[in-house]
C-alpha positions as protocol buffer text, in pm:
chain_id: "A"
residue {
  index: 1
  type: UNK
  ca { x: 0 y: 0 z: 0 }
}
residue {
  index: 2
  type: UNK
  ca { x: 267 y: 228 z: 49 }
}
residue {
  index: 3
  type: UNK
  ca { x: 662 y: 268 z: -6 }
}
residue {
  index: 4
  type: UNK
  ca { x: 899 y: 268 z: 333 }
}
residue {
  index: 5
  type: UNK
  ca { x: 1038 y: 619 z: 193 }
}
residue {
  index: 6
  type: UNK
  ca { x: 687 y: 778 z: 304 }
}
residue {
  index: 7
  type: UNK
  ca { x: 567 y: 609 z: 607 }
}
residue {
  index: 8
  type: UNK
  ca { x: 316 y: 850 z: 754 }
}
residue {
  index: 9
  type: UNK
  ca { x: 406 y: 802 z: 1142 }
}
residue {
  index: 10
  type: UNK
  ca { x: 796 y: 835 z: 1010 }
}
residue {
  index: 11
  type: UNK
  ca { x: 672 y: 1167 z: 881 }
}
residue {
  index: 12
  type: UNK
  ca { x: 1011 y: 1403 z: 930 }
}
residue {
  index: 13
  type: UNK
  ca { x: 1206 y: 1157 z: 1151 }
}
residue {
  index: 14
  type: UNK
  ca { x: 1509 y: 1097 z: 985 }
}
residue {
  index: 15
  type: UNK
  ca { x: 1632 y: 897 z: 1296 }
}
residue {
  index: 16
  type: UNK
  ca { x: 1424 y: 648 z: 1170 }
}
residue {
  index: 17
  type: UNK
  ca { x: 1173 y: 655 z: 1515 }
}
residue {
  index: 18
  type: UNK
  ca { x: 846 y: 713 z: 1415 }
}
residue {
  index: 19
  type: UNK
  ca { x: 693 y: 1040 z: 1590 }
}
residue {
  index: 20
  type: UNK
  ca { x: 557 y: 1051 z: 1884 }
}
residue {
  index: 21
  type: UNK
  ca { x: 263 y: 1277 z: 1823 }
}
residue {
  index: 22
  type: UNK
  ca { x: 161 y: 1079 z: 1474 }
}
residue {
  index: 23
  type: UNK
  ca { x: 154 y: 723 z: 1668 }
}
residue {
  index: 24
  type: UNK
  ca { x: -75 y: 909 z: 1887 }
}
residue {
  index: 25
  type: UNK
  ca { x: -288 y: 1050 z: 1633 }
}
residue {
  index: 26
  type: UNK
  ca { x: -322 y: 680 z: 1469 }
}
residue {
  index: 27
  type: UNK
  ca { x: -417 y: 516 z: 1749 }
}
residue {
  index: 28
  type: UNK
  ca { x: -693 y: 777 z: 1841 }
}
residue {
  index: 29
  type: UNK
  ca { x: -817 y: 800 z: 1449 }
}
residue {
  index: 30
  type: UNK
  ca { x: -762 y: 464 z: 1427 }
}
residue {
  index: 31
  type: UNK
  ca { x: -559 y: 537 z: 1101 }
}
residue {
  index: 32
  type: UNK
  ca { x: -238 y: 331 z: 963 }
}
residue {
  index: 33
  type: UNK
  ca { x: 104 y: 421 z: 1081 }
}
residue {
  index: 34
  type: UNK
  ca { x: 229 y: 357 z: 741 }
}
residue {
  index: 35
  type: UNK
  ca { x: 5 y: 525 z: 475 }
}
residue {
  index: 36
  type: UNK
  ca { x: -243 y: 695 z: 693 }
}
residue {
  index: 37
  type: UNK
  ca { x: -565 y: 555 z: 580 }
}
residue {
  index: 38
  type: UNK
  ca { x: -811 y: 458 z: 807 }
}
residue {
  index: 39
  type: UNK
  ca { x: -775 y: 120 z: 990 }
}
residue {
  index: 40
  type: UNK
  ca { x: -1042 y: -248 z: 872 }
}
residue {
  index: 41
  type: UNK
  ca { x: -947 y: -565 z: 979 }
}
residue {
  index: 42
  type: UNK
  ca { x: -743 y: -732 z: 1027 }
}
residue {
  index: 43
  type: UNK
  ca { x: -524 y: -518 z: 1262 }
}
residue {
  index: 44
  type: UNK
  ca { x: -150 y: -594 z: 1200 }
}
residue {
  index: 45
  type: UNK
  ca { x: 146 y: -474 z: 1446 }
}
residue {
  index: 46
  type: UNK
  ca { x: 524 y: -507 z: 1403 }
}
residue {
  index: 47
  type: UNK
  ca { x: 730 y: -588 z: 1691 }
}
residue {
  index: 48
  type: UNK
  ca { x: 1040 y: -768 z: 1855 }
}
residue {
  index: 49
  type: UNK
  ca { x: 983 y: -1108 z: 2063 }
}
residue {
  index: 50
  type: UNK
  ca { x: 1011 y: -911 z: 2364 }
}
residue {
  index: 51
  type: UNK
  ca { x: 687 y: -686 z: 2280 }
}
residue {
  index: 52
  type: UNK
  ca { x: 532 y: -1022 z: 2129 }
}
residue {
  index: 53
  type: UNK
  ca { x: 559 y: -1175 z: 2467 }
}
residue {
  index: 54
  type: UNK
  ca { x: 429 y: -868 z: 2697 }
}
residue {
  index: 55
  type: UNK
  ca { x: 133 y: -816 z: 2408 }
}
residue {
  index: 56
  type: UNK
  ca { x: 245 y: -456 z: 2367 }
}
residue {
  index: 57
  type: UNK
  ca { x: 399 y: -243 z: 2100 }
}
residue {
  index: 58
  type: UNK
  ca { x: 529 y: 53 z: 2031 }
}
residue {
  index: 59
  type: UNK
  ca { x: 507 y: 94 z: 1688 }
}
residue {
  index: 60
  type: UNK
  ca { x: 172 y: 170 z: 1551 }
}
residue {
  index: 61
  type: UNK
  ca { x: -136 y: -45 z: 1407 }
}
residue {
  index: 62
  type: UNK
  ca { x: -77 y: -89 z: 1031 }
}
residue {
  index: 63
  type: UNK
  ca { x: -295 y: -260 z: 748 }
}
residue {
  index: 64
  type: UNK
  ca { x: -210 y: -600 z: 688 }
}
residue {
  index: 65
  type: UNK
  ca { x: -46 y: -499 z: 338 }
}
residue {
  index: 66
  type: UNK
  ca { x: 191 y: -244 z: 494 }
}
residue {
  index: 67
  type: UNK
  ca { x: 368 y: -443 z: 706 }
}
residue {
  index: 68
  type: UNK
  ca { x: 624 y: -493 z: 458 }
}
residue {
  index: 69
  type: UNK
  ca { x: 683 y: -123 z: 442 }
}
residue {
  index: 70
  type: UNK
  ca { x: 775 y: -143 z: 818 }
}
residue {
  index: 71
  type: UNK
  ca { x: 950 y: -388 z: 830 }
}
residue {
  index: 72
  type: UNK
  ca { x: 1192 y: -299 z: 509 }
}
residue {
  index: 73
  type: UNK
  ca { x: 1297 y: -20 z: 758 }
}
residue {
  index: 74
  type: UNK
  ca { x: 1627 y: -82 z: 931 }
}
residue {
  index: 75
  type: UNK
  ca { x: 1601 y: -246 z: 1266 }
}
residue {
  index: 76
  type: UNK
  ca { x: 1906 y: -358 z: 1503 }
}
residue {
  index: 77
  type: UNK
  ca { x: 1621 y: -692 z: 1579 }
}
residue {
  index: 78
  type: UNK
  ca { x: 1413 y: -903 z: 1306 }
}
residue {
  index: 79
  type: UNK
  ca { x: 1019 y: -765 z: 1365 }
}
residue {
  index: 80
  type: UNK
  ca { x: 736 y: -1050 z: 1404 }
}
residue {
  index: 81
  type: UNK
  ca { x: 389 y: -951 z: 1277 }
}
residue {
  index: 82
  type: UNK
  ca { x: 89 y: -1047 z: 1535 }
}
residue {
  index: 83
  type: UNK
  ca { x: -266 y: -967 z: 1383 }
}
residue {
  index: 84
  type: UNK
  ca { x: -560 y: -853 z: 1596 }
}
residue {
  index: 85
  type: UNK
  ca { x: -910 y: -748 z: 1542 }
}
residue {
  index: 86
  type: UNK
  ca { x: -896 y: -477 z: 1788 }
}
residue {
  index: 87
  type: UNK
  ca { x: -627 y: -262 z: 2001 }
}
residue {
  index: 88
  type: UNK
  ca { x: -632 y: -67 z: 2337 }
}
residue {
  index: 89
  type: UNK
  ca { x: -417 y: 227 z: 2338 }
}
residue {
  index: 90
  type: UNK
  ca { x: -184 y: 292 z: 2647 }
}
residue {
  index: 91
  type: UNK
  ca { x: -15 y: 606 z: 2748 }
}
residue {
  index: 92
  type: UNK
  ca { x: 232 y: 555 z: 3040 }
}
residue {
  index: 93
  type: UNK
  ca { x: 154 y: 687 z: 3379 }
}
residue {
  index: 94
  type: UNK
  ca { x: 430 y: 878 z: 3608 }
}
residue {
  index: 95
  type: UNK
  ca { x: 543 y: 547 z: 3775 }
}
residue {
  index: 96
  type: UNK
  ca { x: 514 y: 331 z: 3439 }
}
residue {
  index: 97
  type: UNK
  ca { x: 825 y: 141 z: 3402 }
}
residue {
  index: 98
  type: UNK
  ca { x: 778 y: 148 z: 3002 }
}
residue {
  index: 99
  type: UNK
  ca { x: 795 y: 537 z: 2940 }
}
residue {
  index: 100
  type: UNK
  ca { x: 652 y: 507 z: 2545 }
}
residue {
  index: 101
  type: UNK
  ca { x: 298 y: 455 z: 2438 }
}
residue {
  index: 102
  type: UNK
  ca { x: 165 y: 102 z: 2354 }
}
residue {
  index: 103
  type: UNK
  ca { x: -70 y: -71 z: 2146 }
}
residue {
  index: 104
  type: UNK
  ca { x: -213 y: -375 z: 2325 }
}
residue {
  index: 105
  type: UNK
  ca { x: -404 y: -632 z: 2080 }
}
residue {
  index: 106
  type: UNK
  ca { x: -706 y: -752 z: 2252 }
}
residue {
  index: 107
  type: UNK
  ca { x: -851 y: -1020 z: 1993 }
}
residue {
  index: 108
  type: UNK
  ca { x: -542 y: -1209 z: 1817 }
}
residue {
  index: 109
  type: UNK
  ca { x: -636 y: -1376 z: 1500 }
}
């Protein structure tokens, strides 16, 4: 759906994190981190084993056909995709040990 050169969460982050404020806005618009469009189903997230196992990630929902987008972008760990029908949005808390915001899958497919 979309080329890894114009990810719309990576929108003006050459450091190649995706912005804070945009992962916001797609999980409150419910809107794809890669080519901004809104979100159907299934729900696809990209993340390490470590988010796999805790069921939280910080990289934002995509649709299932731009996962390969995301994961063409450099990464010091290979990315595992875990699809979902639906998503809760976290935003850490003052004593949270994990300081980012999270996308927990509630209904894995």
């Amino acid at each position: 759906m979309t080329t890894a050169s114009a990810l719309f969460a990576w929108e003006g982050a050459p450091d190649g994190v995706p912005s804070r404020r945009l992962v916001t806005r797609c999980a409150l618009a419910r809107v794809c981190g890669a080519c901004g469009r809104p979100l159907g189903h299934p729900i696809a997230f990209v993340g390490t084993s470590d988010e796999v196992a805790r069921n939280a990630f910080h990289l934002p929902p995509l649709h299932d056909g731009c996962v390969d987008a995301v994961r063409a972008l450099p990464a010091p760990v290979p990315l595992t995709v875990v699809r979902t029908a639906g998503f809760e949005f976290v935003r850490p808390g003052s004593g949270d040990a994990d300081p980012l915001p999270r996308f927990v899958p509630n209904s894995l497919l």
